[in-house]
Tab-separated table of C-alpha atoms and ligand atoms in Angstrom:
chain	number	residue	atom	x	y	z
A	68	MET	CA	41.573	-25.711	-34.729
A	69	LEU	CA	44.397	-24.526	-37.000
A	70	LYS	CA	46.469	-21.578	-35.780
A	71	ILE	CA	47.472	-19.154	-38.508
A	72	ALA	CA	50.001	-16.369	-37.967
A	73	ILE	CA	49.784	-13.191	-40.030
A	74	GLN	CA	51.619	-9.871	-39.801
A	75	LYS	CA	50.054	-7.562	-37.214
A	76	SER	CA	50.799	-4.330	-39.020
A	77	GLY	CA	52.927	-3.624	-42.050
A	78	ARG	CA	52.999	-4.256	-45.749
A	79	LEU	CA	51.580	-7.776	-45.556
A	80	SER	CA	48.868	-7.334	-42.975
A	81	GLU	CA	46.098	-5.812	-45.098
A	82	SER	CA	46.504	-8.311	-47.958
A	83	SER	CA	46.759	-11.265	-45.542
A	84	ARG	CA	43.505	-10.292	-43.789
A	85	LYS	CA	41.852	-9.702	-47.148
A	86	LEU	CA	42.924	-13.119	-48.438
A	87	LEU	CA	41.369	-14.858	-45.414
A	88	GLU	CA	38.188	-12.816	-45.839
A	89	GLU	CA	38.020	-13.666	-49.538
A	90	CYS	CA	38.295	-17.330	-48.497
A	91	GLY	CA	35.015	-16.778	-46.639
A	92	ILE	CA	36.644	-16.733	-43.190
A	93	LYS	CA	34.965	-14.236	-40.866
A	94	PHE	CA	36.822	-12.887	-37.843
A	95	PHE	CA	36.932	-9.843	-35.605
A	96	ASN	CA	39.348	-7.426	-37.189
A	97	GLY	CA	39.931	-4.883	-34.382
A	98	SER	CA	43.291	-3.131	-34.330
A	99	GLY	CA	44.476	-3.903	-30.783
A	100	VAL	CA	43.668	-7.632	-30.998
A	101	LEU	CA	46.588	-10.106	-30.936
A	102	LYS	CA	44.600	-13.310	-31.291
A	103	THR	CA	41.117	-14.069	-32.554
A	104	LYS	CA	39.009	-17.112	-33.498
A	105	ALA	CA	37.194	-17.142	-36.811
A	106	VAL	CA	33.442	-17.448	-36.390
A	107	ASN	CA	32.742	-19.776	-39.306
A	108	PHE	CA	35.948	-21.791	-39.934
A	109	PRO	CA	38.141	-23.756	-37.470
A	110	VAL	CA	41.080	-21.340	-37.451
A	111	GLU	CA	42.564	-19.052	-34.845
A	112	ILE	CA	44.442	-16.019	-36.172
A	113	LEU	CA	47.554	-14.724	-34.386
A	114	PHE	CA	48.793	-11.225	-35.224
A	115	LEU	CA	52.604	-11.111	-34.999
A	116	ARG	CA	55.717	-9.359	-36.302
A	117	ASP	CA	56.727	-10.959	-39.576
A	118	ASP	CA	60.253	-11.687	-38.235
A	119	ASP	CA	58.812	-13.996	-35.578
A	120	ILE	CA	56.508	-16.034	-37.802
A	121	PRO	CA	59.042	-18.648	-39.073
A	122	GLN	CA	60.183	-19.478	-35.538
A	123	TYR	CA	56.639	-19.706	-34.188
A	124	VAL	CA	55.598	-21.984	-37.047
A	125	GLU	CA	58.652	-24.203	-36.475
A	126	GLN	CA	57.812	-24.436	-32.762
A	127	GLN	CA	54.116	-24.977	-33.525
A	128	VAL	CA	53.046	-21.898	-31.565
A	129	ALA	CA	51.315	-21.300	-34.881
A	130	ASP	CA	50.612	-24.105	-37.379
A	131	ILE	CA	50.831	-22.025	-40.526
A	132	GLY	CA	51.762	-18.440	-41.410
A	133	ILE	CA	51.711	-15.846	-44.157
A	134	LEU	CA	54.902	-13.861	-44.829
A	135	GLY	CA	57.407	-12.820	-47.463
A	136	GLU	CA	59.695	-15.478	-48.973
A	137	ASN	CA	62.592	-13.136	-48.155
A	138	MET	CA	61.890	-13.553	-44.446
A	139	VAL	CA	61.381	-17.333	-44.751
A	140	TYR	CA	64.826	-17.794	-46.361
A	141	GLU	CA	66.504	-15.256	-44.085
A	142	LYS	CA	65.287	-16.969	-40.901
A	143	ASP	CA	66.026	-20.430	-42.325
A	144	LYS	CA	63.750	-22.296	-39.914
A	145	ASP	CA	62.530	-25.848	-40.389
A	146	VAL	CA	59.198	-25.012	-42.063
A	147	LYS	CA	57.798	-25.704	-45.512
A	148	ILE	CA	56.387	-23.340	-48.122
A	149	VAL	CA	53.003	-24.738	-49.163
A	150	GLU	CA	51.719	-22.044	-51.529
A	151	LYS	CA	52.893	-18.880	-53.250
A	152	LEU	CA	50.235	-16.233	-52.732
A	153	GLY	CA	50.917	-13.777	-55.550
A	154	PHE	CA	51.000	-10.541	-53.525
A	155	ALA	CA	53.767	-8.418	-51.927
A	156	GLN	CA	56.001	-8.942	-54.939
A	157	CYS	CA	59.369	-7.384	-54.307
A	158	ARG	CA	63.073	-8.164	-54.550
A	159	LEU	CA	66.066	-8.055	-52.283
A	160	SER	CA	68.610	-5.932	-54.119
A	161	LEU	CA	72.065	-4.476	-53.761
A	162	ALA	CA	72.297	-0.737	-54.356
A	163	ILE	CA	75.224	1.650	-54.537
A	164	PRO	CA	75.583	5.477	-54.565
A	165	LYS	CA	74.145	6.482	-57.930
A	166	ASP	CA	77.202	8.257	-59.338
A	167	GLU	CA	79.638	5.417	-58.699
A	168	GLU	CA	80.799	3.256	-61.547
A	169	TYR	CA	79.679	-0.378	-61.307
A	170	PRO	CA	82.000	-2.990	-62.835
A	171	GLY	CA	79.932	-5.998	-61.598
A	172	PRO	CA	79.660	-7.838	-58.261
A	173	SER	CA	83.416	-7.423	-57.706
A	174	TYR	CA	82.508	-3.803	-56.805
A	175	PHE	CA	81.587	-5.063	-53.341
A	176	THR	CA	85.018	-6.498	-52.522
A	177	LYS	CA	86.223	-4.895	-49.286
A	178	LYS	CA	83.123	-2.680	-49.203
A	179	LYS	CA	80.800	-2.362	-46.218
A	180	VAL	CA	77.180	-3.219	-47.017
A	181	ALA	CA	74.300	-2.346	-44.668
A	182	THR	CA	71.356	-4.769	-44.519
A	183	SER	CA	68.742	-6.442	-42.317
A	184	TYR	CA	69.206	-9.609	-44.401
A	185	THR	CA	72.598	-10.853	-43.208
A	186	LYS	CA	72.041	-14.518	-44.043
A	187	LEU	CA	70.778	-13.959	-47.583
A	188	LEU	CA	73.504	-11.424	-48.263
A	189	SER	CA	76.337	-13.531	-46.875
A	190	ASP	CA	75.053	-16.513	-48.919
A	191	TYR	CA	75.085	-14.286	-52.005
A	192	PHE	CA	78.620	-13.042	-51.369
A	193	ARG	CA	79.842	-16.585	-50.675
A	194	LYS	CA	78.277	-17.882	-53.905
A	195	ASN	CA	79.891	-15.066	-55.882
A	196	ARG	CA	83.217	-15.422	-54.050
A	197	ILE	CA	83.204	-11.846	-52.826
A	198	LYS	CA	84.780	-10.802	-49.567
A	199	ALA	CA	82.721	-7.881	-48.286
A	200	GLU	CA	81.824	-6.634	-44.848
A	201	ILE	CA	78.178	-6.863	-43.758
A	202	GLU	CA	76.810	-4.254	-41.346
A	203	GLU	CA	73.562	-5.456	-39.762
A	204	ILE	CA	70.951	-2.753	-39.186
A	205	SER	CA	67.279	-3.308	-38.509
A	206	GLY	CA	65.570	-0.539	-40.497
A	207	SER	CA	65.962	2.571	-42.703
A	208	VAL	CA	68.808	0.779	-44.439
A	209	GLU	CA	68.785	3.141	-47.429
A	210	ILE	CA	70.184	6.080	-45.442
A	211	ALA	CA	73.318	4.134	-44.385
A	212	PRO	CA	75.616	5.376	-47.213
A	213	GLY	CA	74.400	8.974	-46.791
A	214	ILE	CA	75.372	9.029	-43.096
A	215	GLY	CA	78.698	7.299	-43.614
A	216	LEU	CA	77.673	3.993	-42.025
A	217	ALA	CA	78.247	1.866	-45.121
A	218	ASP	CA	79.312	2.012	-48.791
A	219	ALA	CA	76.264	0.237	-50.160
A	220	VAL	CA	72.979	-1.362	-49.081
A	221	CYS	CA	71.072	-4.582	-49.568
A	222	ASP	CA	67.366	-4.030	-49.063
A	223	ILE	CA	63.825	-4.814	-50.225
A	224	VAL	CA	62.808	-2.923	-53.348
A	225	SER	CA	59.565	-2.832	-55.307
A	226	SER	CA	59.491	0.278	-57.495
A	227	GLY	CA	62.967	1.499	-56.571
A	228	SER	CA	61.734	5.006	-55.738
A	229	THR	CA	62.999	4.910	-52.117
A	230	LEU	CA	66.475	4.078	-53.395
A	231	LEU	CA	66.371	6.910	-55.924
A	232	THR	CA	65.293	9.496	-53.381
A	233	ASN	CA	68.239	8.432	-51.242
A	234	GLY	CA	70.709	8.806	-54.117
A	235	LEU	CA	71.134	5.056	-54.654
A	236	ARG	CA	71.081	2.860	-57.748
A	237	GLU	CA	70.006	-0.777	-57.831
A	238	VAL	CA	72.740	-2.980	-59.313
A	239	GLU	CA	72.051	-6.634	-58.401
A	240	THR	CA	69.032	-8.749	-57.438
A	241	VAL	CA	69.834	-11.112	-54.578
A	242	LEU	CA	66.352	-12.700	-54.347
A	243	LYS	CA	62.894	-12.318	-55.871
A	244	SER	CA	60.126	-12.560	-53.317
A	245	GLN	CA	56.358	-12.679	-52.844
A	246	ALA	CA	54.048	-13.575	-49.974
A	247	VAL	CA	53.843	-17.307	-49.243
A	248	LEU	CA	51.966	-19.634	-46.945
A	249	ILE	CA	54.296	-21.660	-44.721
A	250	SER	CA	53.415	-24.655	-42.592
A	251	ASN	CA	54.851	-26.625	-39.712
A	252	LYS	CA	56.208	-29.932	-41.026
A	253	ASN	CA	54.409	-32.149	-38.521
A	254	LEU	CA	50.775	-31.115	-38.588
A	255	SER	CA	48.284	-33.546	-37.028
A	256	LYS	CA	45.787	-35.244	-39.341
A	257	ASP	CA	43.008	-32.901	-38.205
A	258	LYS	CA	45.090	-29.801	-38.789
A	259	GLY	CA	46.274	-31.122	-42.149
A	260	GLU	CA	42.647	-31.526	-43.211
A	261	ILE	CA	41.811	-27.947	-42.221
A	262	LEU	CA	44.899	-26.735	-44.116
A	263	ASP	CA	43.755	-28.645	-47.219
A	264	LYS	CA	40.341	-26.964	-47.021
A	265	LEU	CA	41.971	-23.571	-46.637
A	266	LEU	CA	44.334	-24.251	-49.560
A	267	PHE	CA	41.400	-25.261	-51.733
A	268	ARG	CA	39.794	-21.880	-51.026
A	269	ILE	CA	43.034	-19.931	-51.471
A	270	ARG	CA	43.556	-21.519	-54.902
A	271	ALA	CA	39.986	-20.680	-55.929
A	272	VAL	CA	40.562	-17.049	-54.929
A	273	LYS	CA	43.918	-16.942	-56.740
A	274	ASN	CA	42.475	-18.498	-59.912
A	275	ALA	CA	39.658	-15.987	-59.848
A	276	LYS	CA	42.105	-13.085	-59.675
A	277	GLU	CA	44.151	-14.360	-62.599
A	278	ASN	CA	41.110	-14.959	-64.797
A	279	LYS	CA	38.250	-12.893	-66.171
A	280	TYR	CA	34.829	-13.841	-67.478
A	281	ILE	CA	34.431	-12.663	-71.046
A	282	LEU	CA	31.254	-12.167	-73.077
A	283	LEU	CA	31.162	-11.037	-76.666
A	284	ASN	CA	28.866	-10.951	-79.683
A	285	ALA	CA	29.903	-12.197	-83.096
A	286	PRO	CA	28.437	-13.413	-86.374
A	287	GLU	CA	28.035	-17.204	-86.428
A	288	SER	CA	30.547	-17.423	-89.232
A	289	ALA	CA	33.262	-15.935	-86.996
A	290	ILE	CA	32.731	-18.220	-84.004
A	291	GLU	CA	35.157	-20.931	-85.039
A	292	LYS	CA	37.960	-18.437	-85.512
A	293	ILE	CA	37.189	-16.686	-82.197
A	294	CYS	CA	37.221	-20.025	-80.358
A	295	ARG	CA	40.712	-20.656	-81.633
A	296	ILE	CA	41.832	-17.256	-80.338
A	297	LEU	CA	40.173	-17.751	-76.943
A	298	PRO	CA	40.434	-21.226	-75.437
A	299	GLY	CA	38.100	-21.419	-72.425
A	300	ILE	CA	38.302	-23.723	-69.395
A	301	LYS	CA	36.823	-26.495	-71.534
A	302	SER	CA	35.048	-24.893	-74.467
A	303	PRO	CA	33.130	-21.635	-74.603
A	304	THR	CA	29.373	-21.332	-74.165
A	305	ILE	CA	27.672	-20.170	-77.355
A	306	LEU	CA	24.111	-18.795	-77.261
A	307	PRO	CA	22.010	-17.523	-80.165
A	308	LEU	CA	21.118	-13.809	-80.210
A	309	ALA	CA	17.666	-12.522	-81.177
A	310	GLU	CA	19.247	-11.166	-84.351
A	311	LYS	CA	19.525	-13.933	-86.920
A	312	GLY	CA	23.028	-15.141	-87.755
A	313	TRP	CA	24.530	-13.708	-84.548
A	314	CYS	CA	25.493	-15.310	-81.284
A	315	SER	CA	26.929	-14.510	-77.898
A	316	LEU	CA	30.046	-16.273	-76.685
A	317	HIS	CA	30.946	-16.696	-72.992
A	318	SER	CA	34.275	-17.931	-71.727
A	319	VAL	CA	37.033	-17.503	-69.151
A	320	VAL	CA	40.366	-15.952	-70.108
A	321	LYS	CA	43.581	-15.141	-68.323
A	322	GLU	CA	43.712	-11.390	-67.900
A	323	ASP	CA	47.145	-11.134	-69.563
A	324	GLU	CA	45.962	-13.219	-72.524
A	325	PHE	CA	42.918	-11.026	-72.943
A	326	TRP	CA	45.026	-7.895	-73.468
A	327	GLU	CA	47.270	-9.753	-75.873
A	328	ARG	CA	44.349	-11.063	-77.907
A	329	ILE	CA	41.923	-8.156	-77.911
A	330	ASN	CA	42.941	-6.958	-81.394
A	331	GLN	CA	42.805	-10.485	-82.832
A	332	LEU	CA	39.262	-10.819	-81.442
A	333	LYS	CA	38.098	-7.545	-82.950
A	334	ASN	CA	39.672	-8.370	-86.299
A	335	ALA	CA	37.891	-11.733	-86.243
A	336	GLY	CA	34.534	-9.919	-85.923
A	337	ALA	CA	33.878	-9.786	-82.172
A	338	GLN	CA	31.730	-6.886	-80.921
A	339	GLY	CA	30.433	-5.639	-77.565
A	340	ILE	CA	33.212	-7.344	-75.634
A	341	LEU	CA	32.538	-7.422	-71.876
A	342	VAL	CA	35.175	-8.510	-69.359
A	343	ILE	CA	33.940	-9.192	-65.828
A	344	PRO	CA	35.802	-10.048	-62.606
A	345	ILE	CA	35.313	-13.519	-61.160
A	346	GLU	CA	34.890	-13.915	-57.399
A	347	LYS	CA	35.882	-17.592	-57.049
A	348	LEU	CA	37.032	-20.096	-59.658
A	349	VAL	CA	37.206	-23.817	-58.962
A	350	VAL	CA	38.742	-25.827	-61.787
B	32	ATP	P1	57.182	-6.064	-38.707
B	32	ATP	O1	56.860	-4.921	-37.833
B	32	ATP	O2	56.049	-7.064	-38.789
B	32	ATP	O3	58.495	-6.710	-38.395
B	32	ATP	P2	58.528	-4.974	-41.039
B	32	ATP	O4	58.610	-3.491	-40.925
B	32	ATP	O5	59.702	-5.809	-40.750
B	32	ATP	O6	57.277	-5.474	-40.195
B	32	ATP	P3	57.320	-4.623	-43.669
B	32	ATP	O7	58.027	-3.416	-44.173
B	32	ATP	O8	55.903	-4.487	-43.261
B	32	ATP	O9	58.132	-5.379	-42.516
B	32	ATP	O10	57.451	-5.725	-44.818
B	32	ATP	C1	56.949	-7.016	-44.644
B	32	ATP	C2	57.204	-7.817	-45.903
B	32	ATP	O11	56.536	-7.208	-46.997
B	32	ATP	C3	58.659	-7.856	-46.346
B	32	ATP	O12	59.376	-8.885	-45.675
B	32	ATP	C4	58.534	-8.141	-47.826
B	32	ATP	O13	58.279	-9.519	-48.077
B	32	ATP	C5	57.286	-7.360	-48.180
B	32	ATP	N1	57.643	-6.014	-48.672
B	32	ATP	C6	58.438	-5.115	-48.073
B	32	ATP	N2	58.562	-4.001	-48.797
B	32	ATP	C7	57.807	-4.183	-49.884
B	32	ATP	C8	57.507	-3.377	-51.003
B	32	ATP	N3	58.006	-2.168	-51.166
B	32	ATP	N4	56.663	-3.881	-51.927
B	32	ATP	C9	56.135	-5.098	-51.786
B	32	ATP	N5	56.404	-5.912	-50.747
B	32	ATP	C10	57.211	-5.466	-49.808
B	33	MG	MG1	59.864	-7.342	-39.639
């Protein structure tokens, strides 16, 4: 049995539960539950505050956990990151009152900066040789300048709209972050094997999200050109259509590449282009 810690409630909890479900792991998802065993996979799920996950994974209260990289580096526990999960993308940024001039990081010299990320921020100031004062607060960091508690803030940002509504302007990125899977460094052989199975599934789910199944029709004469525009996993499947001289081409493309290449495909003679989501992709 592998014990996996995920956030009980907050910005990571929905996506963490969804990822496990997409990996085919079925478990009771009631709101008041703190611990539950999956019915069809040897994992037990613990629902915790994200701040506590690194410590619990280090102490093997949980074997693995899902949380933001920002929290992993801030807590600095002896755990390893085994996979980046591609959700909860955000950054830890420094922000200042929006009307102040910003000459560069030297702005922060002798300033008081409010944050919940004291380790990451003090590392940043040390690296940039800036002597600033750090005021630790646990939440609602962005109101600190407005109430006279600090001159600036260092907080998690995704769109930046919370900063703007609080009259702040983002000036430096301290860290880029996304959700990751962390593991205890000394898993038993049995637990390691379960983790490998889980990782296999997670990668299949991630691959599926990044890729799309594409079908299109084209005259036979255009197929060679289209194949050069659209490299598939190996090579595309080409099937004849009922109409003579025409065929249907099936392949897998990265979603980003598809948008970049759509005009090239049309110019090459592709018609009736269908793009379909993939549920799992094992390569
Ligand atoms: P807990 O009660 O578990 O301690 P919390 O309030 O400390 O939760 P959340 O606000 O739920 O934490 O954020 C959890 C993680 O989600 C953050 O550490 C960060 O990695 C990520 N995150 C936070 N804000 C955003 C955002 N605006 N966009 C994307 N990801 C975010
Ligand atoms: Mg927290």
